[in-house]
mmCIF file of N, CA and C in Angstrom:
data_model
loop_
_atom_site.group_PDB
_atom_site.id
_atom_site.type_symbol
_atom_site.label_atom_id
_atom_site.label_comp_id
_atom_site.label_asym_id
_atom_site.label_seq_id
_atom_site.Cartn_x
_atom_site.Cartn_y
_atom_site.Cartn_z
ATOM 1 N N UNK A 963 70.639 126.879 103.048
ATOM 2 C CA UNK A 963 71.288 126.369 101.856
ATOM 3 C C UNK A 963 72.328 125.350 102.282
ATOM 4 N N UNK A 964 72.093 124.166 101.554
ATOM 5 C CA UNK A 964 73.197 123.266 101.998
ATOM 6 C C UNK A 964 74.092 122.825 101.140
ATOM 7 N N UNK A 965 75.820 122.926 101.735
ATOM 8 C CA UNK A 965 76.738 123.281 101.217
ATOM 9 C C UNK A 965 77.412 122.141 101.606
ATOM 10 N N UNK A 966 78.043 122.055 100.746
ATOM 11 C CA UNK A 966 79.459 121.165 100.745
ATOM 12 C C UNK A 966 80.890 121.727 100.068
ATOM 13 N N UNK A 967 81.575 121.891 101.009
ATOM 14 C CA UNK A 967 82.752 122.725 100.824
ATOM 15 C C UNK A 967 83.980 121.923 101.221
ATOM 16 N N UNK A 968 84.779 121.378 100.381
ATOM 17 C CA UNK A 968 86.128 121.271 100.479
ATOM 18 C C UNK A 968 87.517 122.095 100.335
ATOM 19 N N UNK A 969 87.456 123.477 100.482
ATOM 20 C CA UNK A 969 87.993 124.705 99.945
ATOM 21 C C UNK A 969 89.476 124.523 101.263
ATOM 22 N N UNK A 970 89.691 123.624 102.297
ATOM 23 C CA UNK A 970 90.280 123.857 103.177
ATOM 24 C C UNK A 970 90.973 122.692 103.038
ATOM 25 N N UNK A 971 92.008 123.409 102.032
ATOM 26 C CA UNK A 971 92.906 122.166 101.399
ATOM 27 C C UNK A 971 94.659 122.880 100.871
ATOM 28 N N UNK A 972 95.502 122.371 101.691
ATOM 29 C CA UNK A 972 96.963 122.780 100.927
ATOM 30 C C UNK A 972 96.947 124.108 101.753
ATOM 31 N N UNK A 973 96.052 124.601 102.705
ATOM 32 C CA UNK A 973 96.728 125.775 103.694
ATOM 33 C C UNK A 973 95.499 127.182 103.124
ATOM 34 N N UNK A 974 95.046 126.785 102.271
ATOM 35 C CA UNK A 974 94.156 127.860 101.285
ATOM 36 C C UNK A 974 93.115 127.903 102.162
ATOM 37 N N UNK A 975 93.012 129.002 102.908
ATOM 38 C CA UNK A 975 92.032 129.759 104.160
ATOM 39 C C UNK A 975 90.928 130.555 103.547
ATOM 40 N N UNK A 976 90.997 130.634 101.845
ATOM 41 C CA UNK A 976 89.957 131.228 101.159
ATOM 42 C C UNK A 976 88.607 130.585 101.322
ATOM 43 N N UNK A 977 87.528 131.666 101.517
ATOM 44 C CA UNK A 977 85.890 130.958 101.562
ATOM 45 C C UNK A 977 85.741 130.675 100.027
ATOM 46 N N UNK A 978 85.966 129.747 99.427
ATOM 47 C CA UNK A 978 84.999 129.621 98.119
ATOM 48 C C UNK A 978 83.866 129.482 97.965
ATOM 49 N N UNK A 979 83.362 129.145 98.905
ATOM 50 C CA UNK A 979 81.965 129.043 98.779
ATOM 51 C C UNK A 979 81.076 130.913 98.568
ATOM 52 N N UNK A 980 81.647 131.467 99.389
ATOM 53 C CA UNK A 980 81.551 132.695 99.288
ATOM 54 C C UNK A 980 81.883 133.318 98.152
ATOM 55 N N UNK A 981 82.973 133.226 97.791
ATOM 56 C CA UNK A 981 83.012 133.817 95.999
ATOM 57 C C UNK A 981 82.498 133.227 95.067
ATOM 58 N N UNK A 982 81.727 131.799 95.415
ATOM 59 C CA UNK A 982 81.371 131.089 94.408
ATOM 60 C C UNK A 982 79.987 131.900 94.108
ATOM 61 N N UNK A 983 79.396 132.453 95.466
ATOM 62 C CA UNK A 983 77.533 132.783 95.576
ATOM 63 C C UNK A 983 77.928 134.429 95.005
ATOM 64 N N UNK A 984 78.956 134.936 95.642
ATOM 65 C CA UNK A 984 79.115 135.953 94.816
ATOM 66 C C UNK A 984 78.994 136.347 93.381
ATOM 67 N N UNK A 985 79.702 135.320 92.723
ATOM 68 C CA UNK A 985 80.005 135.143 91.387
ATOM 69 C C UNK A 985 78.548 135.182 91.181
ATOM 70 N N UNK A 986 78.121 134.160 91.243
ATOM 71 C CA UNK A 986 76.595 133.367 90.932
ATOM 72 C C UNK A 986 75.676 134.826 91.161
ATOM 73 N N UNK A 987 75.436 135.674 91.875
ATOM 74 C CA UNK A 987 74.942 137.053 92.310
ATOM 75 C C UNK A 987 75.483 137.811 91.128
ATOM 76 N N UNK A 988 76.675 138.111 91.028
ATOM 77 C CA UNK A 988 76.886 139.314 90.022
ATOM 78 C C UNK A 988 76.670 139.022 88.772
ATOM 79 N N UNK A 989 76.821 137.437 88.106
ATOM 80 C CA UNK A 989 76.494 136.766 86.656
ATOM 81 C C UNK A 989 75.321 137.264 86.552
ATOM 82 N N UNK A 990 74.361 137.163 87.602
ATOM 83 C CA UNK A 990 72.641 137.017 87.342
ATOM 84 C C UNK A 990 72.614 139.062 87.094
ATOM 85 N N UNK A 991 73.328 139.446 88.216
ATOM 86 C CA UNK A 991 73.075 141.075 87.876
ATOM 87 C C UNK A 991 72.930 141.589 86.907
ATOM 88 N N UNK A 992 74.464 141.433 85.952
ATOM 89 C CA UNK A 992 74.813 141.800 84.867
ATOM 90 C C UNK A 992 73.787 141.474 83.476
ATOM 91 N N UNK A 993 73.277 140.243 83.867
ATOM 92 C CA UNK A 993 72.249 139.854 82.648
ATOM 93 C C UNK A 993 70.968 140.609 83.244
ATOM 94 N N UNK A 994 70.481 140.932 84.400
ATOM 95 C CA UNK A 994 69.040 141.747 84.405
ATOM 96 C C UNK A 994 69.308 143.220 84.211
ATOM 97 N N UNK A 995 70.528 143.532 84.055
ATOM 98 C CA UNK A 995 71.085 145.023 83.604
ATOM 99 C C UNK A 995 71.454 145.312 82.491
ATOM 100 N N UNK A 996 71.184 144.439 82.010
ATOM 101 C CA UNK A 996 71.878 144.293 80.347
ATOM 102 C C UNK A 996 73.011 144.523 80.079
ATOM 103 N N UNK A 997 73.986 144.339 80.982
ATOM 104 C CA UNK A 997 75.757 144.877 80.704
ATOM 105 C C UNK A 997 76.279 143.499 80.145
ATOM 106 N N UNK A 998 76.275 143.262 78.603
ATOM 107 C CA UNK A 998 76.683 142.449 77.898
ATOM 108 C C UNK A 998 78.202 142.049 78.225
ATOM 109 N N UNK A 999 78.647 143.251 78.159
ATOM 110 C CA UNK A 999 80.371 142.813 78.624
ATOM 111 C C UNK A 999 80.807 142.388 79.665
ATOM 112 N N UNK A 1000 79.858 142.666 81.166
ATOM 113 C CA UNK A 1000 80.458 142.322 82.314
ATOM 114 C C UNK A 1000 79.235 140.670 82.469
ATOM 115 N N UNK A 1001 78.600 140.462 81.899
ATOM 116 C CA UNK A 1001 77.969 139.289 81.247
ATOM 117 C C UNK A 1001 79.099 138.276 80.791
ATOM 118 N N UNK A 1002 79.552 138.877 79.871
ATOM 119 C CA UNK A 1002 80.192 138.011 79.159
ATOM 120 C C UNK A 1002 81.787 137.472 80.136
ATOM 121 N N UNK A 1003 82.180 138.286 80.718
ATOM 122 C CA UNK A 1003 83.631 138.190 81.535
ATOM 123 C C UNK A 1003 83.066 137.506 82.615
ATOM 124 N N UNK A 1004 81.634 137.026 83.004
ATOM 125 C CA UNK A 1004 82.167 135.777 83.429
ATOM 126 C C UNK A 1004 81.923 134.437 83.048
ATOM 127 N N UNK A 1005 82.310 134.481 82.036
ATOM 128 C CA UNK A 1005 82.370 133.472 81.019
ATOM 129 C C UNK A 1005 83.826 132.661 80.960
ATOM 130 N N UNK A 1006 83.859 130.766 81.474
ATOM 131 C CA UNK A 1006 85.213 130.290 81.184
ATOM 132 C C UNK A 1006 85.818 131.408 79.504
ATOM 133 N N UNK A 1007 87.296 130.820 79.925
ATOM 134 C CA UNK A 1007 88.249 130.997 78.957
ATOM 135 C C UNK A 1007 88.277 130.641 77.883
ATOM 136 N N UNK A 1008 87.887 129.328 77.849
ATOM 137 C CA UNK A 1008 87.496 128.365 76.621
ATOM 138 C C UNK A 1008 86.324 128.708 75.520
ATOM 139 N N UNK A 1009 85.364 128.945 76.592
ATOM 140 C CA UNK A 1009 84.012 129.511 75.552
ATOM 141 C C UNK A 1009 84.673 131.298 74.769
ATOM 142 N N UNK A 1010 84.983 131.771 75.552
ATOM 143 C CA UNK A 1010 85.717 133.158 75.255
ATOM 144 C C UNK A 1010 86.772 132.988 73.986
ATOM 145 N N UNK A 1011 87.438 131.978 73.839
ATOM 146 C CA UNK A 1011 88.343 132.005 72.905
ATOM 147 C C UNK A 1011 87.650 131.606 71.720
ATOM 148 N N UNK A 1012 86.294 130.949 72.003
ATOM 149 C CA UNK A 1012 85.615 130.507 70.878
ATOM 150 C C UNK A 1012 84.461 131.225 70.219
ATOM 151 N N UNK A 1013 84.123 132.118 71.305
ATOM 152 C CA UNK A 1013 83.303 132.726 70.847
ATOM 153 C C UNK A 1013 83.707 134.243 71.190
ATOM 154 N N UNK A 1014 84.187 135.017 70.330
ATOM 155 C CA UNK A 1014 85.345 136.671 70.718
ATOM 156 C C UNK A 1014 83.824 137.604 71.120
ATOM 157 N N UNK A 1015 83.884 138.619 71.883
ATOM 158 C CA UNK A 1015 83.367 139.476 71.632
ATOM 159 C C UNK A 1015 82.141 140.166 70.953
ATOM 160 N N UNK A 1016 82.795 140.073 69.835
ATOM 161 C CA UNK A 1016 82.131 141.110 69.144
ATOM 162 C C UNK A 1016 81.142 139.920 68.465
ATOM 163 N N UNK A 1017 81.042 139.052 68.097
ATOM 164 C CA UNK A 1017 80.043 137.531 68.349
ATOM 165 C C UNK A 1017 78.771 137.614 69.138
ATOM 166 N N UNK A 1018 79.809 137.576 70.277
ATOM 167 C CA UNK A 1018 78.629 137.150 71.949
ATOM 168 C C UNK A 1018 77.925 138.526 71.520
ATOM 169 N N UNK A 1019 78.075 139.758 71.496
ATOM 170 C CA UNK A 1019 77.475 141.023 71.318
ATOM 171 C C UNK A 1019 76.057 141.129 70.606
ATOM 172 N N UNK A 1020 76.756 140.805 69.449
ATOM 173 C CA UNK A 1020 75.258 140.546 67.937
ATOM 174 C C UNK A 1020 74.700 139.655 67.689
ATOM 175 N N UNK A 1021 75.357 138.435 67.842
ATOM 176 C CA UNK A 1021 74.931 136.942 67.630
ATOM 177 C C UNK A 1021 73.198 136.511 68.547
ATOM 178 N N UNK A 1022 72.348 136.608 67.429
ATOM 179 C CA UNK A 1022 71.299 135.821 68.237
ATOM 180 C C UNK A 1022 71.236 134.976 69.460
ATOM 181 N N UNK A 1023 71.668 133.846 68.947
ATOM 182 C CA UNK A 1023 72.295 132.640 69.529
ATOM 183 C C UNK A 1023 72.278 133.033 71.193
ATOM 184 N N UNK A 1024 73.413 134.455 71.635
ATOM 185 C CA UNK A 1024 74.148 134.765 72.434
ATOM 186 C C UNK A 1024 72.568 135.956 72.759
ATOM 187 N N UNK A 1025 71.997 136.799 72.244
ATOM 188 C CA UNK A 1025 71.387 138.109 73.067
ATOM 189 C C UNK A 1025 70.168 137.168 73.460
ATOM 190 N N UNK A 1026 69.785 135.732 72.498
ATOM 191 C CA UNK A 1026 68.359 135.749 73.060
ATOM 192 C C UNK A 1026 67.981 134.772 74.120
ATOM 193 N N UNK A 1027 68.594 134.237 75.249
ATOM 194 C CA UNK A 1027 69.163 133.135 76.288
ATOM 195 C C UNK A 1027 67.967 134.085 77.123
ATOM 196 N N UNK A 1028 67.486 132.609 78.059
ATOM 197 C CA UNK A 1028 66.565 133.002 79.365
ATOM 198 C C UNK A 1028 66.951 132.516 80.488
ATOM 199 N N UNK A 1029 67.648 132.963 80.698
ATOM 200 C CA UNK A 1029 67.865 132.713 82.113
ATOM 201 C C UNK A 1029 66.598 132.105 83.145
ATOM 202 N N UNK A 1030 66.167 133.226 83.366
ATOM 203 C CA UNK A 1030 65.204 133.462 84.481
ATOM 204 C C UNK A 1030 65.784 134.506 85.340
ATOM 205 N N UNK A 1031 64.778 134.307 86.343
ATOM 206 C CA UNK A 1031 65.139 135.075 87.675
ATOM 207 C C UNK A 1031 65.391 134.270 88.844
ATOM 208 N N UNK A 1032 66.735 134.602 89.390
ATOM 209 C CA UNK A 1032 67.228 134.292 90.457
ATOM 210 C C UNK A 1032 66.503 133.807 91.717
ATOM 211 N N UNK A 1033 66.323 133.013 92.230
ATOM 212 C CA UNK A 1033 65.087 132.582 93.256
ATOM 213 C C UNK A 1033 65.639 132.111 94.501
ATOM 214 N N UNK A 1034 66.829 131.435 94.359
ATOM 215 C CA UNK A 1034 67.711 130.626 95.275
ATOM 216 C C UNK A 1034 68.380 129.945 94.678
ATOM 217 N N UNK A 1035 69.881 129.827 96.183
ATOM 218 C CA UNK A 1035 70.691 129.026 95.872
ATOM 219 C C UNK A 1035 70.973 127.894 96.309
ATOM 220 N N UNK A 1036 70.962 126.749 96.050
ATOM 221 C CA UNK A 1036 70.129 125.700 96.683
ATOM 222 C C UNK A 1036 71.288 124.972 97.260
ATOM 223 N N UNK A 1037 72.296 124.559 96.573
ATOM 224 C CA UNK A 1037 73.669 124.087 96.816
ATOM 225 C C UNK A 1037 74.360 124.503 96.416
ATOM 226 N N UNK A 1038 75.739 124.682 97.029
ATOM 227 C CA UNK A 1038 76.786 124.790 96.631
ATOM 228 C C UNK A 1038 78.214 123.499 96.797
ATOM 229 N N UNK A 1039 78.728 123.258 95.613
ATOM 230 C CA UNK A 1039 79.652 122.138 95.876
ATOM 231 C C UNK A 1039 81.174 122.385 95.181
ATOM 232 N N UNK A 1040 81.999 122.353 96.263
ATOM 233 C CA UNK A 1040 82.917 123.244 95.773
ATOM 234 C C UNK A 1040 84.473 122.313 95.918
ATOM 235 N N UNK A 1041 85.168 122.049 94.839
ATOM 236 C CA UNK A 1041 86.068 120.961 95.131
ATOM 237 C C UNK A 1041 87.566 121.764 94.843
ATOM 238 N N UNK A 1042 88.273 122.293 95.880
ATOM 239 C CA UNK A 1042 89.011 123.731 95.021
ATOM 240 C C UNK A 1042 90.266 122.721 94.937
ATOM 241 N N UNK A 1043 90.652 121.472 95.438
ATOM 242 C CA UNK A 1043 91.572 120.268 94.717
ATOM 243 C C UNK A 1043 91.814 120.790 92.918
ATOM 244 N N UNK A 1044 90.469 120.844 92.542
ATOM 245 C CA UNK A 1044 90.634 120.499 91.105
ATOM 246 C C UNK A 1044 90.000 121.946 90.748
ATOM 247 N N UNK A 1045 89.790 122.642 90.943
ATOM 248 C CA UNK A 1045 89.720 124.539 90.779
ATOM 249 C C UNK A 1045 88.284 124.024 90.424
ATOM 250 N N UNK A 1046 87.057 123.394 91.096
ATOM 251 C CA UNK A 1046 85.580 123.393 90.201
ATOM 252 C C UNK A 1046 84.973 123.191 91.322
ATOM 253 N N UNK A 1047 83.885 124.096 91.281
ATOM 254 C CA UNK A 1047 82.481 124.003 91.660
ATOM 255 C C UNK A 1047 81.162 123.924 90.977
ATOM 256 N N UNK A 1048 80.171 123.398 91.405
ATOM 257 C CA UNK A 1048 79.067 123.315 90.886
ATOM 258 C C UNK A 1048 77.679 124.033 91.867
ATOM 259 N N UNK A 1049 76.948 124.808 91.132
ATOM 260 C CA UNK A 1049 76.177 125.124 92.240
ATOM 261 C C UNK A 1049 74.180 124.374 91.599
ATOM 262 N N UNK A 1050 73.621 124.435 92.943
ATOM 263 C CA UNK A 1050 72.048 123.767 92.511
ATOM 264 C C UNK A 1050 71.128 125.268 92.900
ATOM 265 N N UNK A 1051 70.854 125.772 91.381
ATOM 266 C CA UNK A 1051 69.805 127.198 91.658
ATOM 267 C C UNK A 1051 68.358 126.974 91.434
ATOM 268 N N UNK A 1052 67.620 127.319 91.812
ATOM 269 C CA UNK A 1052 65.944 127.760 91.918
ATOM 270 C C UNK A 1052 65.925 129.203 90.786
ATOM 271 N N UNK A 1053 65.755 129.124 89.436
ATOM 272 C CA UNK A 1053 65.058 130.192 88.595
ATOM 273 C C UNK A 1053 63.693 130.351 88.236
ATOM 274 N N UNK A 1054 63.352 131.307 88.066
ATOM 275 C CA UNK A 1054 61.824 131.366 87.683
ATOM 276 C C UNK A 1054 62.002 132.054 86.286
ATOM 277 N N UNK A 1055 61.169 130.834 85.697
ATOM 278 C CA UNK A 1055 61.227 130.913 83.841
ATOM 279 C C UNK A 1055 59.957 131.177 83.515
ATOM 280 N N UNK A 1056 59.480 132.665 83.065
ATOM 281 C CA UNK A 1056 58.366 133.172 83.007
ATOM 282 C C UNK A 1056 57.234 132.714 84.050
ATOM 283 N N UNK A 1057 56.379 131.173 83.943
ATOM 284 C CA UNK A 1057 55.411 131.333 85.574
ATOM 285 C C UNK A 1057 56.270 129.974 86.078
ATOM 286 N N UNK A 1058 57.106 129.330 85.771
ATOM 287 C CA UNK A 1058 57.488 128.011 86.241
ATOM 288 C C UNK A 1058 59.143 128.503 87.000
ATOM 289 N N UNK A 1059 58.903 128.070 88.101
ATOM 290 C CA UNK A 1059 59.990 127.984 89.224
ATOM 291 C C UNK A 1059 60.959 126.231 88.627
ATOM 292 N N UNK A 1060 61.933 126.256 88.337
ATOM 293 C CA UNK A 1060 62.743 125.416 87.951
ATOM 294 C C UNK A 1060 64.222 125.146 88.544
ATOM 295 N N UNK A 1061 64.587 123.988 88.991
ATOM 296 C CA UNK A 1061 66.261 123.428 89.548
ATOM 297 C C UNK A 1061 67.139 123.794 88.061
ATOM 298 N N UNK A 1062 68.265 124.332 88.146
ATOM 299 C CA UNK A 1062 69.175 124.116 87.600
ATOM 300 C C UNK A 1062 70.219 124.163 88.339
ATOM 301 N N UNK A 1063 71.589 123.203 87.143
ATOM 302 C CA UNK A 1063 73.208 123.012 87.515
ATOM 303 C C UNK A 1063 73.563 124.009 86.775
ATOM 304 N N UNK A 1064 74.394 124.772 87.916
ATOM 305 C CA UNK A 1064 75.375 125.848 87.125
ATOM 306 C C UNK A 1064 76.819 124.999 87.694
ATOM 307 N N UNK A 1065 77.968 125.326 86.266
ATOM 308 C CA UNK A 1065 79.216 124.841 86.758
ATOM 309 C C UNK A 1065 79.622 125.914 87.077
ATOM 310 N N UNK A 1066 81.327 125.686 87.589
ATOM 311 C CA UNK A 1066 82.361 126.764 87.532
ATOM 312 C C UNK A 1066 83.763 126.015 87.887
ATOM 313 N N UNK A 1067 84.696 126.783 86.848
ATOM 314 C CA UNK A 1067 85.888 126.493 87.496
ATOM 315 C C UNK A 1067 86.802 127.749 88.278
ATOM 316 N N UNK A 1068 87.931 127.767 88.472
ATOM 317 C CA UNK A 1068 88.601 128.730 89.005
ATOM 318 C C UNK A 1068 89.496 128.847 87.789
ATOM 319 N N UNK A 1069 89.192 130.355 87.076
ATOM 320 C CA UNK A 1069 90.953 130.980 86.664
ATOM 321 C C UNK A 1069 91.442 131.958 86.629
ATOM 322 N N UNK A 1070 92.363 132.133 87.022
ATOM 323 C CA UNK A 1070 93.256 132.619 87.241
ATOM 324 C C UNK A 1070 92.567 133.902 88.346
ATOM 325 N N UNK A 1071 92.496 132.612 89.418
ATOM 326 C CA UNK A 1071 92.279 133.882 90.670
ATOM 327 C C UNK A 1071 90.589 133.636 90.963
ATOM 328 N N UNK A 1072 90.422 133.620 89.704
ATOM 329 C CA UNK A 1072 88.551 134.052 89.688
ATOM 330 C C UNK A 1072 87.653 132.954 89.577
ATOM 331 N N UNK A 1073 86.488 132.691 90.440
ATOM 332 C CA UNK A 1073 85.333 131.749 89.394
ATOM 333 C C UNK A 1073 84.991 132.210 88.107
ATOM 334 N N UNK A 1074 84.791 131.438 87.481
ATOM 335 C CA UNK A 1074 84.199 131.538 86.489
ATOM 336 C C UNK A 1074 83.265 130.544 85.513
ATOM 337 N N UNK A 1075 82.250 131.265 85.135
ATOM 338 C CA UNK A 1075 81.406 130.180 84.906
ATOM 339 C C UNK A 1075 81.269 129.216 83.298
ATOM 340 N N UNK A 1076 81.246 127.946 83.269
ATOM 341 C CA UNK A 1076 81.122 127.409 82.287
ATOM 342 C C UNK A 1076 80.543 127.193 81.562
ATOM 343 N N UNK A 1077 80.397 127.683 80.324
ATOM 344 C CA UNK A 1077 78.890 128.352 79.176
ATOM 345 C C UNK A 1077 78.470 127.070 78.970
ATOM 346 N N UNK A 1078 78.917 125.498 78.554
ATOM 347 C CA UNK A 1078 78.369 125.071 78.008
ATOM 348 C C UNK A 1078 77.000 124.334 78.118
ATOM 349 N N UNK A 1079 76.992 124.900 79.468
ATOM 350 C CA UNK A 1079 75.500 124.283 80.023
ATOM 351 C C UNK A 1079 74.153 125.842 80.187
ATOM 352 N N UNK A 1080 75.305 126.760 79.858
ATOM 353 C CA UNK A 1080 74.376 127.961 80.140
ATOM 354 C C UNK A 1080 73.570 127.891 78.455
ATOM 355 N N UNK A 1081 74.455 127.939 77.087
ATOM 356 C CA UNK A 1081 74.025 128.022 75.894
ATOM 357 C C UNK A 1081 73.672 126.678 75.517
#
């Protein structure tokens, strides 16, 4: 997997790249386990304030999303200057293997990922 990591900036000895694939690992978990809530928490702040809870829960819109299945992680690009990464994944969408951009920024402490490319 080829990476590009600028995370070694201002003294910050943190791997982001590593919490970034993490993140990216437990997002995908939570949706093949069906744990809506730990689904949803990692969801930016922004989409969260716009869309509460009890919404993301019942809302069509929100239960009927395809992901796929996790296949690889193809890149990771991680600019922790400006708290954002972007990663390049391999999903498999029923028989078709497909590239997607997942974003993320950092808050408060945590990646987290940015819905508006997921919905």
């Amino acid at each position: 997997m080829p990476v590009i990591d600028n995370y070694l900036t201002g003294g910050d000895k943190i791997d982001h790249t590593k919490r970034v694939i993490g993140t990216i690992e437990d997002f995908f978990s939570s949706y093949y386990q069906g744990d809506r809530l730990k689904f949803y928490s990692f969801f930016d702040t922004d989409f969260q304030r716009a869309v509460p809870l009890n919404i993301f829960l019942y809302h069509p819109r929100y239960n009927n999303i395809d992901l796929g299945v996790l296949k690889e992680i193809e890149e990771i690009n991680v600019v922790k200057v400006e708290n954002k990464a972007n990663a390049t994944l391999k999903v498999e969408r029923r028989t078709e293997v497909v590239s997607i951009r997942l974003y993320l920024k950092m808050e408060f402490g945590k990646w987290k990922i940015v819905a508006n490319n997921v919905f």
